[in-house]
PDB file of C-alpha atoms in Angstrom:
ATOM      1  CA  MET A   1       5.810 -17.983  -3.338  1.00  0.00           C
ATOM      2  CA  GLU A   2       2.980 -17.845  -5.833  1.00  0.00           C
ATOM      3  CA  ILE A   3       2.382 -14.756  -7.991  1.00  0.00           C
ATOM      4  CA  GLU A   4      -1.094 -14.235  -9.394  1.00  0.00           C
ATOM      5  CA  ILE A   5      -1.955 -11.428 -11.834  1.00  0.00           C
ATOM      6  CA  LEU A   6      -5.622 -10.470 -11.887  1.00  0.00           C
ATOM      7  CA  ASN A   7      -7.327  -8.226 -14.420  1.00  0.00           C
ATOM      8  CA  ILE A   8      -9.611  -5.451 -13.198  1.00  0.00           C
ATOM      9  CA  SER A   9     -12.803  -4.488 -14.952  1.00  0.00           C
ATOM     10  CA  LYS A  10     -13.029  -0.836 -16.006  1.00  0.00           C
ATOM     11  CA  ASP A  11     -16.151  -0.261 -13.889  1.00  0.00           C
ATOM     12  CA  ASN A  12     -14.502  -1.516 -10.688  1.00  0.00           C
ATOM     13  CA  GLU A  13     -13.677   1.734  -8.875  1.00  0.00           C
ATOM     14  CA  GLU A  14     -12.930   0.240  -5.456  1.00  0.00           C
ATOM     15  CA  VAL A  15      -9.359  -1.000  -5.511  1.00  0.00           C
ATOM     16  CA  ARG A  16      -9.525  -3.501  -2.633  1.00  0.00           C
ATOM     17  CA  LEU A  17      -7.925  -1.231  -0.035  1.00  0.00           C
ATOM     18  CA  GLY A  18     -11.132   0.379   1.175  1.00  0.00           C
ATOM     19  CA  ILE A  19     -10.516   3.359  -1.076  1.00  0.00           C
ATOM     20  CA  LYS A  20     -11.693   4.627  -4.452  1.00  0.00           C
ATOM     21  CA  THR A  21      -9.366   6.307  -6.918  1.00  0.00           C
ATOM     22  CA  ASN A  22      -9.960   8.589  -9.874  1.00  0.00           C
ATOM     23  CA  GLU A  23      -7.256   6.614 -11.697  1.00  0.00           C
ATOM     24  CA  ILE A  24      -8.122   3.250 -13.243  1.00  0.00           C
ATOM     25  CA  PRO A  25      -5.852   0.324 -12.340  1.00  0.00           C
ATOM     26  CA  ILE A  26      -4.722  -2.160 -14.976  1.00  0.00           C
ATOM     27  CA  ASN A  27      -3.952  -5.202 -12.790  1.00  0.00           C
ATOM     28  CA  VAL A  28      -3.806  -6.582  -9.284  1.00  0.00           C
ATOM     29  CA  ILE A  29      -0.729  -8.602  -8.377  1.00  0.00           C
ATOM     30  CA  GLU A  30      -1.207 -10.987  -5.464  1.00  0.00           C
ATOM     31  CA  ILE A  31       1.827 -12.649  -3.958  1.00  0.00           C
ATOM     32  CA  ASN A  32       0.956 -15.561  -1.683  1.00  0.00           C
ATOM     33  CA  PHE A  33       3.416 -17.329   0.605  1.00  0.00           C
ATOM     34  CA  GLU A  34       3.608 -20.791   2.141  1.00  0.00           C
ATOM     35  CA  ASP A  35       5.151 -19.680   5.421  1.00  0.00           C
ATOM     36  CA  ILE A  36       5.828 -16.570   7.467  1.00  0.00           C
ATOM     37  CA  GLU A  37       9.620 -16.660   6.991  1.00  0.00           C
ATOM     38  CA  GLU A  38       9.279 -16.559   3.213  1.00  0.00           C
ATOM     39  CA  TYR A  39       6.794 -13.675   3.563  1.00  0.00           C
ATOM     40  CA  ARG A  40       9.218 -11.693   5.758  1.00  0.00           C
ATOM     41  CA  ASP A  41      12.174 -12.251   3.421  1.00  0.00           C
ATOM     42  CA  ILE A  42      10.263 -11.181   0.318  1.00  0.00           C
ATOM     43  CA  PHE A  43       8.643  -8.266   2.219  1.00  0.00           C
ATOM     44  CA  LYS A  44      12.081  -6.711   2.767  1.00  0.00           C
ATOM     45  CA  GLY A  45      12.935  -7.249  -0.886  1.00  0.00           C
ATOM     46  CA  VAL A  46       9.676  -5.623  -1.999  1.00  0.00           C
ATOM     47  CA  ILE A  47      10.411  -2.616   0.267  1.00  0.00           C
ATOM     48  CA  ASN A  48      13.842  -2.351  -1.391  1.00  0.00           C
ATOM     49  CA  ILE A  49      12.236  -2.426  -4.848  1.00  0.00           C
ATOM     50  CA  LEU A  50       9.581   0.141  -3.940  1.00  0.00           C
ATOM     51  CA  SER A  51      12.129   2.471  -2.316  1.00  0.00           C
ATOM     52  CA  GLU A  52      13.681   2.955  -5.774  1.00  0.00           C
ATOM     53  CA  TYR A  53      10.514   4.872  -6.681  1.00  0.00           C
ATOM     54  CA  SER A  54       8.732   7.798  -5.002  1.00  0.00           C
ATOM     55  CA  THR A  55       6.972   5.495  -2.539  1.00  0.00           C
ATOM     56  CA  ARG A  56       5.145   6.830   0.499  1.00  0.00           C
ATOM     57  CA  LEU A  57       3.340   5.252   3.441  1.00  0.00           C
ATOM     58  CA  ILE A  58      -0.331   6.297   3.523  1.00  0.00           C
ATOM     59  CA  THR A  59      -2.509   5.767   6.605  1.00  0.00           C
ATOM     60  CA  ILE A  60      -6.182   6.675   6.883  1.00  0.00           C
ATOM     61  CA  ILE A  61      -7.596   6.344  10.364  1.00  0.00           C
ATOM     62  CA  SER A  62     -10.776   7.427  12.120  1.00  0.00           C
ATOM     63  CA  GLU A  63      -9.770   6.552  15.682  1.00  0.00           C
ATOM     64  CA  PRO A  64      -7.657   8.972  17.735  1.00  0.00           C
ATOM     65  CA  VAL A  65      -4.765   6.521  18.014  1.00  0.00           C
ATOM     66  CA  PRO A  66      -1.297   7.971  18.577  1.00  0.00           C
ATOM     67  CA  LEU A  67       1.000   6.841  15.787  1.00  0.00           C
ATOM     68  CA  LYS A  68       4.756   6.726  16.171  1.00  0.00           C
ATOM     69  CA  ILE A  69       6.232   7.073  12.718  1.00  0.00           C
ATOM     70  CA  PRO A  70      10.012   7.578  12.910  1.00  0.00           C
ATOM     71  CA  PHE A  71      10.338   9.609   9.725  1.00  0.00           C
ATOM     72  CA  HIS A  72       8.825  12.825   8.360  1.00  0.00           C
ATOM     73  CA  PHE A  73       5.133  12.904   7.489  1.00  0.00           C
ATOM     74  CA  LYS A  74       2.280  15.322   7.006  1.00  0.00           C
ATOM     75  CA  GLN A  75      -1.285  14.832   8.136  1.00  0.00           C
ATOM     76  CA  THR A  76      -4.677  16.285   7.328  1.00  0.00           C
ATOM     77  CA  VAL A  77      -7.969  15.820   9.148  1.00  0.00           C
ATOM     78  CA  LEU A  78     -11.363  15.817   7.430  1.00  0.00           C
ATOM     79  CA  LYS A  79     -14.694  14.987   9.089  1.00  0.00           C
ATOM     80  CA  GLY A  80     -13.034  13.073  11.929  1.00  0.00           C
ATOM     81  CA  LYS A  81     -10.705  11.026   9.703  1.00  0.00           C
ATOM     82  CA  LYS A  82      -6.969  11.567   9.601  1.00  0.00           C
ATOM     83  CA  MET A  83      -4.810  10.921   6.548  1.00  0.00           C
ATOM     84  CA  ILE A  84      -1.065  10.627   7.042  1.00  0.00           C
ATOM     85  CA  GLN A  85       1.368  10.678   4.120  1.00  0.00           C
ATOM     86  CA  THR A  86       5.083  10.207   4.719  1.00  0.00           C
ATOM     87  CA  ASP A  87       8.020  11.415   2.710  1.00  0.00           C
ATOM     88  CA  CYS A  88       9.532   8.790   0.403  1.00  0.00           C
ATOM     89  CA  ILE A  89      10.534   5.556   2.120  1.00  0.00           C
ATOM     90  CA  GLU A  90      14.045   4.097   2.227  1.00  0.00           C
ATOM     91  CA  PRO A  91      15.187   0.454   2.420  1.00  0.00           C
ATOM     92  CA  SER A  92      16.248   1.037   6.047  1.00  0.00           C
ATOM     93  CA  PHE A  93      12.560   1.495   6.970  1.00  0.00           C
ATOM     94  CA  SER A  94      11.719  -2.173   6.258  1.00  0.00           C
ATOM     95  CA  ASP A  95      11.796  -3.343   9.907  1.00  0.00           C
ATOM     96  CA  PHE A  96       9.549  -0.472  10.994  1.00  0.00           C
ATOM     97  CA  LEU A  97       7.157  -1.066   8.072  1.00  0.00           C
ATOM     98  CA  ALA A  98       6.955  -4.810   8.793  1.00  0.00           C
ATOM     99  CA  SER A  99       5.905  -4.054  12.363  1.00  0.00           C
ATOM    100  CA  TYR A 100       3.590  -1.224  11.306  1.00  0.00           C
ATOM    101  CA  PHE A 101       1.682  -3.319   8.777  1.00  0.00           C
ATOM    102  CA  SER A 102       1.393  -6.266  11.183  1.00  0.00           C
ATOM    103  CA  GLU A 103      -0.306  -3.997  13.755  1.00  0.00           C
ATOM    104  CA  ASN A 104      -2.837  -2.234  11.488  1.00  0.00           C
ATOM    105  CA  GLU A 105      -5.754  -4.500  12.408  1.00  0.00           C
ATOM    106  CA  TYR A 106      -5.499  -3.189  15.973  1.00  0.00           C
ATOM    107  CA  ARG A 107      -5.608   0.420  14.758  1.00  0.00           C
ATOM    108  CA  LEU A 108      -8.603  -0.103  12.463  1.00  0.00           C
ATOM    109  CA  SER A 109      -6.751   1.833   9.807  1.00  0.00           C
ATOM    110  CA  LYS A 110      -6.202   1.633   6.073  1.00  0.00           C
ATOM    111  CA  ASP A 111      -2.452   1.425   5.499  1.00  0.00           C
ATOM    112  CA  PHE A 112      -0.681   1.017   2.186  1.00  0.00           C
ATOM    113  CA  LEU A 113       2.373   2.073   0.249  1.00  0.00           C
ATOM    114  CA  CYS A 114       1.772   4.407  -2.662  1.00  0.00           C
ATOM    115  CA  ILE A 115       4.066   4.994  -5.615  1.00  0.00           C
ATOM    116  CA  GLY A 116       2.938   8.510  -6.317  1.00  0.00           C
ATOM    117  CA  GLU A 117       1.524  11.202  -4.076  1.00  0.00           C
ATOM    118  CA  VAL A 118      -1.961  11.903  -2.744  1.00  0.00           C
ATOM    119  CA  GLN A 119      -3.225  15.050  -4.436  1.00  0.00           C
ATOM    120  CA  SER A 120      -6.587  15.241  -2.671  1.00  0.00           C
ATOM    121  CA  TRP A 121      -8.953  13.137  -0.615  1.00  0.00           C
ATOM    122  CA  GLU A 122     -12.558  13.122   0.542  1.00  0.00           C
ATOM    123  CA  SER A 123     -13.735  11.768   3.858  1.00  0.00           C
ATOM    124  CA  ARG A 124     -17.136  10.109   3.634  1.00  0.00           C
ATOM    125  CA  SER A 125     -19.225   8.188   6.142  1.00  0.00           C
ATOM    126  CA  ILE A 126     -17.706   5.149   7.812  1.00  0.00           C
ATOM    127  CA  PHE A 127     -19.658   2.897   5.416  1.00  0.00           C
ATOM    128  CA  GLU A 128     -18.305   4.506   2.234  1.00  0.00           C
ATOM    129  CA  PHE A 129     -14.904   4.177   0.640  1.00  0.00           C
ATOM    130  CA  THR A 130     -12.460   7.041   1.059  1.00  0.00           C
ATOM    131  CA  HIS A 131     -11.974   8.806  -2.280  1.00  0.00           C
ATOM    132  CA  LEU A 132      -8.365   9.637  -3.192  1.00  0.00           C
ATOM    133  CA  SER A 133      -6.788  11.378  -6.155  1.00  0.00           C
ATOM    134  CA  PHE A 134      -3.078  10.972  -6.903  1.00  0.00           C
ATOM    135  CA  THR A 135      -0.290  12.479  -8.984  1.00  0.00           C
ATOM    136  CA  GLU A 136       2.024  10.172 -10.946  1.00  0.00           C
ATOM    137  CA  LEU A 137       0.367   7.034  -9.551  1.00  0.00           C
ATOM    138  CA  LYS A 138       2.125   3.801 -10.506  1.00  0.00           C
ATOM    139  CA  GLY A 139       0.950   1.414  -7.781  1.00  0.00           C
ATOM    140  CA  LEU A 140      -0.591   0.858  -4.361  1.00  0.00           C
ATOM    141  CA  PHE A 141       0.675  -1.946  -2.119  1.00  0.00           C
ATOM    142  CA  SER A 142      -0.898  -3.569   0.924  1.00  0.00           C
ATOM    143  CA  PHE A 143       0.596  -6.208   3.202  1.00  0.00           C
ATOM    144  CA  SER A 144      -0.895  -8.876   5.469  1.00  0.00           C
ATOM    145  CA  GLU A 145       1.501 -10.912   7.561  1.00  0.00           C
ATOM    146  CA  ASP A 146      -1.429 -12.876   9.063  1.00  0.00           C
ATOM    147  CA  GLN A 147      -2.674 -13.951   5.649  1.00  0.00           C
ATOM    148  CA  LYS A 148       0.871 -14.156   4.219  1.00  0.00           C
ATOM    149  CA  ILE A 149      -0.027 -12.018   1.214  1.00  0.00           C
ATOM    150  CA  ILE A 150       1.327  -8.929  -0.513  1.00  0.00           C
ATOM    151  CA  GLN A 151      -1.052  -7.200  -2.883  1.00  0.00           C
ATOM    152  CA  GLY A 152      -0.128  -4.609  -5.491  1.00  0.00           C
ATOM    153  CA  ILE A 153      -2.654  -2.602  -7.464  1.00  0.00           C
ATOM    154  CA  ILE A 154      -0.876  -1.533 -10.634  1.00  0.00           C
ATOM    155  CA  PHE A 155      -1.706   1.587 -12.646  1.00  0.00           C
ATOM    156  CA  GLU A 156       1.193   1.711 -15.140  1.00  0.00           C
ATOM    157  CA  ALA A 157       2.320  -1.056 -17.509  1.00  0.00           C
ATOM    158  CA  GLU A 158       6.008  -0.029 -17.569  1.00  0.00           C
ATOM    159  CA  PHE A 159       6.205  -0.126 -13.769  1.00  0.00           C
ATOM    160  CA  LYS A 160       4.451  -3.523 -13.748  1.00  0.00           C
ATOM    161  CA  ALA A 161       7.057  -5.045 -16.052  1.00  0.00           C
ATOM    162  CA  LYS A 162      10.007  -3.692 -14.020  1.00  0.00           C
ATOM    163  CA  PHE A 163       8.442  -4.699 -10.691  1.00  0.00           C
ATOM    164  CA  LEU A 164       7.689  -8.275 -11.808  1.00  0.00           C
ATOM    165  CA  THR A 165      11.230  -8.709 -13.183  1.00  0.00           C
ATOM    166  CA  LYS A 166      12.766  -7.593  -9.874  1.00  0.00           C
ATOM    167  CA  LEU A 167      10.267  -9.668  -7.867  1.00  0.00           C
ATOM    168  CA  LYS A 168      11.208 -12.822  -9.797  1.00  0.00           C
ATOM    169  CA  GLU A 169      14.886 -12.092  -9.107  1.00  0.00           C
ATOM    170  CA  LEU A 170      14.088 -12.007  -5.368  1.00  0.00           C
ATOM    171  CA  SER A 171      12.504 -15.447  -5.457  1.00  0.00           C
ATOM    172  CA  SER A 172      15.315 -17.139  -7.367  1.00  0.00           C
TER     173      SER A 172
END
């Protein structure tokens, strides 16, 4: 496992998830893996870490694909796009989330975990980023099993320090 911490320029509004936020991130943490087994082991550990916070699954989709999410969520539809936001995740959701994130390329959706809550969102044309505003945003996390990468966009320094400490404990 290799952890890379990237700085973000203040004028970079797009936060690499196909969305724009009103909040300005401080860093991007990229966790790269050698093999799929290591990715899967650390994925479950990351879900456990994130479940200690108010972490929600967010899905933005423009196709009318039926989604089977086995826990409570709310959805809103704007201009043909649907945004789904779940209640806070639990460690027991890790198997479902692993499967869900591995299938997102087939859904043509934007899926990520959010430490915070979506306050508002704007649906724009298919060629523009979706604009989101959050309350108490600490981080956004995306997962790619195919590329064997976990990416965290960090908005709060205190959360970053705690997350990295717990992440290093997972790898030792």
